[in-house]
Short mmCIF file of C-alpha atoms in Angstrom, two decimals:
data_model
loop_
_atom_site.label_atom_id
_atom_site.label_comp_id
_atom_site.label_asym_id
_atom_site.label_seq_id
_atom_site.Cartn_x
_atom_site.Cartn_y
_atom_site.Cartn_z
CA MET F 1 -37.95 -136.68 21.13
CA ASP F 2 -41.94 -136.47 19.97
CA ARG F 3 -44.61 -138.75 21.78
CA HIS F 4 -44.03 -141.42 19.32
CA GLU F 5 -40.64 -141.89 20.26
CA HIS F 6 -41.12 -141.68 23.51
CA ALA F 7 -43.17 -144.64 23.37
CA ARG F 8 -40.78 -146.51 21.71
CA LEU F 9 -38.07 -145.76 24.77
CA ASP F 10 -40.94 -146.79 27.38
CA ALA F 11 -41.29 -150.42 25.90
CA LEU F 12 -38.05 -150.63 25.68
CA GLN F 13 -37.49 -149.16 29.49
CA ARG F 14 -40.56 -151.52 30.47
CA ASP F 15 -38.90 -154.65 29.46
CA PRO F 16 -35.11 -154.38 28.26
CA TYR F 17 -34.48 -157.73 28.90
CA PRO F 18 -34.86 -159.53 25.05
CA HIS F 19 -33.14 -156.15 24.02
CA TYR F 20 -29.96 -157.32 26.14
CA ALA F 21 -30.28 -161.00 24.64
CA ARG F 22 -29.83 -159.74 20.85
CA ALA F 23 -27.03 -157.40 21.67
CA ARG F 24 -24.92 -159.81 24.17
CA ARG F 25 -25.07 -162.48 21.34
CA ALA F 26 -24.64 -159.67 18.36
CA GLU F 27 -20.92 -159.35 16.70
CA GLY F 28 -19.30 -156.07 18.63
CA LEU F 29 -21.22 -153.15 19.99
CA THR F 30 -25.07 -152.59 19.29
CA PHE F 31 -26.64 -148.90 18.33
CA VAL F 32 -29.73 -148.50 19.88
CA PRO F 33 -32.04 -145.34 18.37
CA GLU F 34 -34.64 -145.52 21.31
CA LEU F 35 -31.37 -144.83 23.41
CA ASP F 36 -29.91 -142.66 20.91
CA ALA F 37 -26.53 -144.77 22.56
CA TRP F 38 -24.40 -148.33 21.72
CA LEU F 39 -25.32 -150.53 23.93
CA VAL F 40 -22.99 -152.20 25.94
CA ALA F 41 -24.38 -155.32 27.13
CA ARG F 42 -21.79 -158.07 28.04
CA ASP F 43 -20.21 -158.59 31.68
CA ALA F 44 -16.71 -158.21 30.13
CA ASP F 45 -17.29 -155.15 28.38
CA VAL F 46 -19.12 -153.40 30.74
CA ARG F 47 -16.62 -154.01 33.08
CA GLU F 48 -14.24 -152.46 30.80
CA VAL F 49 -16.22 -149.59 30.39
CA LEU F 50 -16.20 -149.20 34.34
CA ARG F 51 -12.81 -149.61 34.30
CA ARG F 52 -11.71 -147.14 32.11
CA PRO F 53 -13.24 -143.56 33.30
CA GLU F 54 -10.20 -141.81 31.35
CA ALA F 55 -11.80 -143.25 28.55
CA PHE F 56 -15.52 -142.84 28.97
CA SER F 57 -16.46 -140.01 31.18
CA SER F 58 -19.76 -140.00 33.21
CA ALA F 59 -20.59 -136.38 32.24
CA ASN F 60 -23.58 -137.57 30.67
CA ALA F 61 -24.71 -140.15 33.28
CA LEU F 62 -27.54 -138.69 33.78
CA ARG F 63 -28.92 -137.24 30.68
CA PRO F 64 -32.68 -136.34 30.89
CA ASP F 65 -35.16 -137.85 28.06
CA VAL F 66 -37.12 -135.03 27.97
CA ILE F 67 -35.48 -131.40 27.79
CA PRO F 68 -37.67 -128.44 29.66
CA GLY F 69 -39.21 -125.77 27.70
CA PRO F 70 -38.43 -122.15 28.72
CA ALA F 71 -41.03 -121.43 31.22
CA VAL F 72 -40.08 -125.41 33.25
CA LEU F 73 -36.37 -124.23 32.92
CA ALA F 74 -37.49 -120.26 34.43
CA GLU F 75 -39.33 -121.98 37.07
CA LEU F 76 -36.19 -124.29 38.00
CA GLY F 77 -33.93 -121.45 37.81
CA SER F 78 -35.38 -119.92 41.16
CA GLY F 79 -34.11 -123.13 43.00
CA PHE F 80 -30.60 -124.43 43.28
CA GLY F 81 -28.41 -126.69 41.78
CA GLY F 82 -27.75 -127.38 38.26
CA ARG F 83 -23.60 -128.08 39.26
CA PRO F 84 -21.95 -131.58 38.40
CA VAL F 85 -22.49 -134.63 41.38
CA VAL F 86 -21.01 -137.37 42.21
CA VAL F 87 -22.50 -139.92 39.45
CA THR F 88 -22.16 -137.05 36.94
CA SER F 89 -18.05 -135.92 37.46
CA ASP F 90 -14.76 -137.34 36.72
CA GLY F 91 -11.07 -137.63 38.25
CA PRO F 92 -9.83 -135.22 41.11
CA GLN F 93 -13.41 -133.51 41.34
CA HIS F 94 -15.35 -136.99 41.54
CA GLN F 95 -12.99 -138.13 44.51
CA ARG F 96 -13.46 -134.96 46.23
CA LEU F 97 -17.43 -135.11 45.86
CA ARG F 98 -17.35 -138.67 46.26
CA ALA F 99 -14.80 -138.98 49.79
CA PRO F 100 -17.68 -137.02 52.28
CA ILE F 101 -20.42 -139.70 51.02
CA VAL F 102 -18.42 -142.77 51.30
CA HIS F 103 -17.36 -141.35 55.02
CA GLY F 104 -21.14 -140.51 56.17
CA LEU F 105 -21.73 -144.12 55.31
CA SER F 106 -19.23 -146.04 56.78
CA ALA F 107 -20.30 -149.39 58.52
CA ALA F 108 -20.46 -147.17 61.85
CA ARG F 109 -22.68 -144.92 60.78
CA VAL F 110 -24.93 -147.60 59.13
CA ALA F 111 -25.25 -149.65 62.19
CA ALA F 112 -26.34 -146.79 63.65
CA VAL F 113 -29.13 -145.82 62.02
CA LEU F 114 -30.66 -149.32 61.52
CA PRO F 115 -32.52 -149.12 65.41
CA TYR F 116 -34.32 -146.14 63.54
CA ALA F 117 -34.69 -147.99 60.16
CA THR F 118 -36.49 -151.18 62.08
CA GLU F 119 -38.56 -149.15 64.34
CA ARG F 120 -39.91 -147.20 60.79
CA ALA F 121 -40.25 -150.75 59.17
CA THR F 122 -42.26 -152.27 62.04
CA ALA F 123 -44.64 -149.33 62.13
CA LEU F 124 -45.32 -149.20 58.24
CA VAL F 125 -45.69 -152.76 58.25
CA GLU F 126 -47.89 -153.19 61.34
CA ALA F 127 -50.14 -150.28 59.81
CA PHE F 128 -51.62 -152.49 57.35
CA ALA F 129 -50.85 -155.66 58.97
CA ALA F 130 -54.41 -156.69 60.07
CA ARG F 131 -55.90 -155.56 56.65
CA GLY F 132 -55.13 -158.68 54.47
CA ARG F 133 -53.72 -156.75 52.11
CA ALA F 134 -51.72 -153.84 51.13
CA GLU F 135 -50.35 -152.17 47.77
CA LEU F 136 -46.45 -152.41 48.65
CA MET F 137 -44.93 -149.49 46.90
CA GLY F 138 -47.01 -146.71 48.22
CA GLU F 139 -47.71 -148.19 51.78
CA TYR F 140 -43.74 -148.85 52.23
CA ALA F 141 -41.57 -149.27 49.45
CA MET F 142 -41.80 -145.49 48.53
CA LEU F 143 -41.75 -144.65 52.26
CA LEU F 144 -38.92 -146.16 54.45
CA PRO F 145 -35.78 -145.42 52.29
CA GLY F 146 -36.92 -141.63 52.46
CA ASP F 147 -37.13 -142.00 56.20
CA VAL F 148 -33.23 -143.41 56.78
CA ILE F 149 -32.12 -141.32 54.36
CA GLY F 150 -33.63 -138.07 55.53
CA ARG F 151 -32.22 -139.44 59.28
CA LEU F 152 -28.93 -139.68 57.97
CA ILE F 153 -29.17 -136.76 56.80
CA GLY F 154 -30.15 -135.10 59.41
CA LEU F 155 -33.71 -133.75 58.34
CA ASP F 156 -36.93 -133.62 60.58
CA ALA F 157 -39.26 -135.61 60.26
CA VAL F 158 -41.48 -133.96 59.31
CA ASP F 159 -39.51 -132.34 56.40
CA VAL F 160 -38.94 -135.58 54.95
CA PRO F 161 -42.32 -136.21 52.57
CA VAL F 162 -41.56 -132.88 50.92
CA ALA F 163 -38.14 -133.85 50.32
CA VAL F 164 -39.14 -137.43 48.91
CA ARG F 165 -41.76 -135.64 46.73
CA GLY F 166 -38.78 -133.58 44.99
CA GLY F 167 -37.11 -136.60 44.23
CA HIS F 168 -39.73 -138.23 42.80
CA ARG F 169 -41.23 -135.07 40.61
CA ALA F 170 -37.17 -134.45 39.44
CA GLU F 171 -36.92 -137.63 37.70
CA GLU F 172 -40.99 -137.13 36.60
CA LEU F 173 -39.79 -133.93 34.97
CA LEU F 174 -36.64 -135.34 33.57
CA PHE F 175 -37.83 -138.77 32.54
CA ARG F 176 -41.34 -138.51 31.79
CA PRO F 177 -43.22 -136.31 29.16
CA LEU F 178 -45.58 -134.53 31.00
CA GLU F 179 -47.20 -131.42 29.64
CA GLU F 180 -46.39 -127.95 30.04
CA PRO F 181 -48.58 -127.16 33.08
CA GLU F 182 -47.54 -130.71 34.89
CA GLN F 183 -43.95 -129.63 34.45
CA ILE F 184 -43.94 -126.27 35.70
CA ALA F 185 -46.00 -128.28 38.57
CA ALA F 186 -43.30 -130.66 38.89
CA ALA F 187 -40.58 -128.02 38.68
CA ARG F 188 -42.27 -126.10 41.75
CA ASP F 189 -41.64 -129.25 43.56
CA VAL F 190 -38.03 -129.79 42.74
CA VAL F 191 -37.57 -125.93 44.00
CA THR F 192 -39.33 -126.53 47.24
CA MET F 193 -36.87 -129.73 47.47
CA GLN F 194 -33.98 -127.46 47.05
CA GLN F 195 -34.93 -124.95 49.04
CA LEU F 196 -35.20 -126.89 51.78
CA LEU F 197 -32.03 -128.66 51.64
CA ASP F 198 -30.45 -125.08 51.63
CA THR F 199 -31.98 -123.77 54.33
CA TYR F 200 -30.77 -127.17 56.17
CA LEU F 201 -27.20 -126.03 54.54
CA ARG F 202 -27.59 -122.58 56.23
CA ALA F 203 -28.84 -123.91 59.70
CA ARG F 204 -25.97 -126.53 59.72
CA ARG F 205 -23.67 -124.08 59.07
CA ALA F 206 -24.65 -121.84 62.11
CA ARG F 207 -24.88 -124.68 64.19
CA PRO F 208 -22.98 -127.96 63.05
CA ARG F 209 -24.73 -131.23 64.07
CA ASP F 210 -23.41 -134.51 63.76
CA ASP F 211 -25.21 -135.69 60.11
CA LEU F 212 -24.22 -135.74 56.68
CA CYS F 213 -25.59 -132.39 55.75
CA THR F 214 -23.07 -131.25 58.19
CA ALA F 215 -20.44 -133.75 57.22
CA LEU F 216 -21.26 -132.54 53.58
CA LEU F 217 -20.24 -128.55 54.48
CA THR F 218 -17.28 -130.17 56.15
CA ALA F 219 -15.78 -131.35 53.55
CA LEU F 220 -16.73 -129.29 50.80
CA ALA F 221 -17.37 -126.02 51.89
CA PRO F 222 -14.56 -125.61 54.61
CA GLY F 223 -14.66 -122.56 57.11
CA THR F 224 -17.17 -121.17 59.42
CA GLY F 225 -17.98 -118.05 57.18
CA GLU F 226 -21.50 -117.51 55.10
CA LEU F 227 -21.67 -119.90 52.41
CA THR F 228 -21.07 -117.89 49.09
CA LEU F 229 -23.78 -118.46 46.40
CA GLU F 230 -21.58 -120.76 44.41
CA GLU F 231 -21.17 -122.88 47.08
CA ARG F 232 -24.94 -123.54 48.09
CA HIS F 233 -25.54 -124.12 44.55
CA GLU F 234 -23.28 -126.73 44.61
CA LEU F 235 -24.13 -128.28 47.99
CA VAL F 236 -27.85 -128.46 47.05
CA ALA F 237 -26.93 -130.28 43.64
CA HIS F 238 -24.44 -132.66 45.66
CA LEU F 239 -27.44 -133.27 48.75
CA GLN F 240 -30.11 -133.44 46.21
CA ASN F 241 -27.96 -136.16 44.24
CA PHE F 242 -27.58 -138.08 47.14
CA LEU F 243 -31.14 -137.99 48.91
CA LEU F 244 -32.14 -139.17 45.38
CA ALA F 245 -30.18 -141.83 44.93
CA GLY F 246 -30.45 -142.88 48.41
CA HIS F 247 -34.47 -143.19 48.33
CA LEU F 248 -35.64 -144.11 44.93
CA THR F 249 -33.33 -146.79 44.10
CA THR F 250 -33.49 -148.47 47.30
CA THR F 251 -37.61 -147.97 46.96
CA ALA F 252 -36.97 -149.28 43.25
CA GLN F 253 -35.12 -152.58 44.69
CA ILE F 254 -37.51 -153.43 47.62
CA GLY F 255 -40.13 -153.14 44.68
CA THR F 256 -38.48 -155.65 42.62
CA THR F 257 -37.36 -157.93 45.20
CA VAL F 258 -40.47 -159.00 46.61
CA LEU F 259 -41.81 -158.92 43.08
CA HIS F 260 -39.69 -161.84 42.49
CA LEU F 261 -39.87 -163.74 44.85
CA LEU F 262 -43.83 -163.89 45.27
CA ARG F 263 -43.80 -164.62 41.90
CA HIS F 264 -41.25 -167.52 42.16
CA ARG F 265 -43.69 -169.67 44.86
CA SER F 266 -41.43 -171.84 45.58
CA GLN F 267 -38.26 -169.19 46.46
CA TRP F 268 -40.49 -167.33 48.78
CA GLU F 269 -41.37 -170.19 51.00
CA LEU F 270 -37.90 -171.81 50.99
CA LEU F 271 -37.21 -168.39 52.24
CA CYS F 272 -39.54 -168.47 54.74
CA GLU F 273 -38.08 -171.99 56.12
CA LYS F 274 -35.00 -170.72 55.63
CA PRO F 275 -34.24 -167.02 56.92
CA GLU F 276 -30.49 -167.61 56.43
CA LEU F 277 -31.02 -167.57 53.56
CA ILE F 278 -32.35 -163.83 52.81
CA PRO F 279 -28.72 -162.49 52.24
CA ALA F 280 -28.31 -164.75 49.40
CA ALA F 281 -31.90 -163.46 48.20
CA ILE F 282 -30.98 -160.19 48.21
CA GLU F 283 -28.45 -160.50 45.89
CA GLU F 284 -29.65 -162.92 43.36
CA ALA F 285 -32.94 -160.20 43.33
CA ALA F 286 -30.24 -157.59 42.13
CA ARG F 287 -28.99 -159.93 39.93
CA TYR F 288 -32.04 -160.86 38.17
CA ASP F 289 -33.67 -157.66 38.18
CA THR F 290 -31.60 -154.47 39.18
CA ALA F 291 -33.32 -151.53 39.87
CA LEU F 292 -30.47 -149.19 38.64
CA GLN F 293 -30.17 -151.02 34.99
CA GLY F 294 -27.31 -148.94 34.02
CA PHE F 295 -25.79 -145.37 33.18
CA ARG F 296 -24.51 -143.80 30.10
CA ARG F 297 -21.10 -142.63 29.56
CA ILE F 298 -19.42 -140.34 27.16
CA THR F 299 -16.12 -141.34 25.65
CA THR F 300 -13.04 -138.62 25.89
CA ARG F 301 -11.45 -140.42 22.74
CA PRO F 302 -11.59 -142.63 19.97
CA VAL F 303 -11.72 -146.28 21.42
CA LEU F 304 -12.16 -149.98 20.72
CA LEU F 305 -14.85 -151.54 22.66
CA SER F 306 -15.85 -155.14 21.69
CA GLY F 307 -14.45 -154.94 18.29
CA THR F 308 -16.48 -151.46 17.38
CA GLU F 309 -14.68 -148.22 16.58
CA LEU F 310 -16.27 -145.64 18.58
CA PRO F 311 -14.48 -142.28 18.10
CA THR F 312 -14.87 -138.98 20.18
CA GLY F 313 -18.00 -138.03 21.92
CA ALA F 314 -19.70 -141.16 21.47
CA ALA F 315 -22.45 -142.10 23.66
CA VAL F 316 -22.78 -145.87 25.44
CA PHE F 317 -25.34 -147.03 27.55
CA VAL F 318 -23.75 -149.46 29.93
CA ALA F 319 -26.17 -152.04 30.68
CA PHE F 320 -25.71 -153.59 34.35
CA GLY F 321 -29.06 -155.38 33.86
CA SER F 322 -27.81 -157.09 31.01
CA ALA F 323 -24.00 -158.09 31.89
CA ASN F 324 -25.72 -159.60 35.17
CA ARG F 325 -27.53 -161.84 32.94
CA ASP F 326 -24.70 -162.88 31.01
CA ALA F 327 -24.28 -166.44 30.58
CA ARG F 328 -20.40 -165.75 30.55
CA ARG F 329 -20.72 -164.80 34.17
CA HIS F 330 -23.75 -166.34 35.26
CA GLU F 331 -24.41 -170.20 35.11
CA ARG F 332 -28.64 -170.19 34.01
CA PRO F 333 -28.58 -166.49 33.83
CA ASP F 334 -32.61 -166.16 33.83
CA THR F 335 -33.32 -168.48 36.36
CA PHE F 336 -34.04 -166.78 39.75
CA ASP F 337 -32.83 -169.14 42.13
CA ILE F 338 -31.75 -167.56 45.67
CA THR F 339 -29.92 -170.71 46.12
CA ARG F 340 -27.26 -170.06 43.46
CA PRO F 341 -23.59 -169.62 44.68
CA PRO F 342 -22.30 -165.71 44.92
CA SER F 343 -21.45 -164.50 41.84
CA ARG F 344 -20.25 -160.83 41.28
CA HIS F 345 -23.01 -159.44 39.89
CA LEU F 346 -22.65 -155.73 38.87
CA SER F 347 -25.76 -153.86 40.43
CA PHE F 348 -24.12 -151.76 42.84
CA GLY F 349 -21.74 -150.51 39.92
CA HIS F 350 -17.50 -151.41 39.87
CA GLY F 351 -15.06 -149.22 40.22
CA ALA F 352 -14.22 -145.22 40.96
CA HIS F 353 -18.09 -145.27 40.83
CA SER F 354 -19.15 -148.08 42.60
CA CYS F 355 -22.41 -147.52 44.84
CA PRO F 356 -21.31 -146.20 48.06
CA GLY F 357 -24.51 -146.68 50.01
CA ALA F 358 -25.01 -150.21 48.96
CA ASN F 359 -24.23 -151.96 52.34
CA LEU F 360 -27.18 -149.60 53.62
CA ALA F 361 -29.62 -150.87 50.51
CA ARG F 362 -28.63 -154.19 51.84
CA GLU F 363 -29.64 -153.53 55.04
CA GLN F 364 -33.33 -152.14 54.17
CA LEU F 365 -33.96 -155.23 51.82
CA HIS F 366 -32.62 -157.38 54.82
CA LEU F 367 -35.15 -155.74 57.12
CA THR F 368 -37.83 -155.97 54.89
CA ILE F 369 -37.72 -159.40 53.46
CA HIS F 370 -37.49 -160.49 57.40
CA LEU F 371 -40.41 -158.79 58.55
CA LEU F 372 -42.51 -160.11 56.04
CA THR F 373 -41.98 -163.50 55.62
CA THR F 374 -41.99 -163.32 59.57
CA HIS F 375 -45.75 -161.39 59.18
CA PHE F 376 -47.09 -162.85 56.56
CA PRO F 377 -45.73 -166.34 55.03
CA SER F 378 -48.49 -166.37 52.83
CA LEU F 379 -48.13 -163.12 51.73
CA ARG F 380 -48.98 -162.96 47.72
CA LEU F 381 -49.99 -161.30 44.88
CA ALA F 382 -52.72 -160.62 44.93
CA THR F 383 -53.54 -161.39 41.19
CA LEU F 384 -51.91 -163.73 39.03
CA ASP F 385 -53.71 -163.51 35.85
CA THR F 386 -52.65 -159.61 35.64
CA PRO F 387 -49.37 -158.75 35.17
CA VAL F 388 -47.12 -156.44 36.98
CA ARG F 389 -46.77 -152.83 35.18
CA MET F 390 -42.74 -152.20 35.30
CA HIS F 391 -42.11 -147.86 35.62
CA PRO F 392 -40.47 -147.16 32.05
CA THR F 393 -37.24 -146.18 33.51
CA LEU F 394 -33.96 -147.95 33.60
CA ILE F 395 -32.08 -145.71 36.31
CA HIS F 396 -35.07 -146.56 39.39
CA ARG F 397 -36.76 -150.21 37.62
CA SER F 398 -39.59 -151.12 39.34
CA PRO F 399 -43.17 -151.92 39.61
CA GLU F 400 -45.76 -149.60 39.63
CA VAL F 401 -48.20 -151.28 41.92
CA LEU F 402 -47.39 -153.87 43.78
CA GLU F 403 -50.75 -155.18 45.30
CA VAL F 404 -50.24 -158.18 47.83
CA VAL F 405 -52.71 -160.23 50.16
CA TRP F 406 -52.42 -162.95 52.82
#
């Protein structure tokens, strides 16, 4: 993909909603050259794809927009991973990889980490409370989810920034058009994260603890002997994917949720008056502008979907964000309304690949909104006449910067 093509993709990703609306109105599916995929835009069609993993494989779910060059691949070769993970696997392999994650994110484990999450969130807010302004992405949203997921995994607090940085750099490396020196620098940060995770896995093999790192070892590499190189590659890939999913998506959803609440002033004020609406506000923000806009799928056989004949090997982009704006499912879909009756949106997926961390994300969002509405009822965007620029991504959609004042 050259820079002109990437510029067109960036424009689509920064604001995909007009593309979605056209695709929902069109007969059948719409092929989108920027995505190099058929866009699955209607709620019913999205649900059909997610219900049929045997026909729509997840193997291409994380296909990069940028293919690293030889020097970058050589750098990455010194790390670990490169194996199928939960979001890119199907069938029995998917079930095997998903089971320990579901167990590790049980209601009991989420409840156990909430006191720590509350402590960290409160400390982050208190750090800027007296200043009268903050950049919420860098000073809060990019910090809390990493701390929380790091705690669940069993990382020491001093190592969390290294892991979080590696996650952000992995996303840049695969989805941003960087110059080669910056690609190599990003690859080194990714390898540093992978080597850190490998160190933790080998340490837990020797001395198990009650954390997710140990739980993954027990489930995926049972036994007490030294881990094989292949086991280390699979475990690091799996743990890296869990880490990234656990902090990047929640970081993004915190940003979009606060952004839309502040853009709709009456909704923010209503929430300050009626904190019992926080759960509904979380669901509405997720429906209205989800961080995870969708995933790719690839057909394993000829398929007829919405009247469009897809051959074996056809790439589709399953747009959760578009389904969430489908008037056939949601009344007044383009209106942000936290008093909306509960509706079954698709922001946390559906079917076999539904998000196992949805409750953890919701708890962090609830904690965040409660703290902000309690401490800063006068919170507002720093500039109302300057559009908030969104990251050009359909995987972790969020504001690049979120300047607020009170």
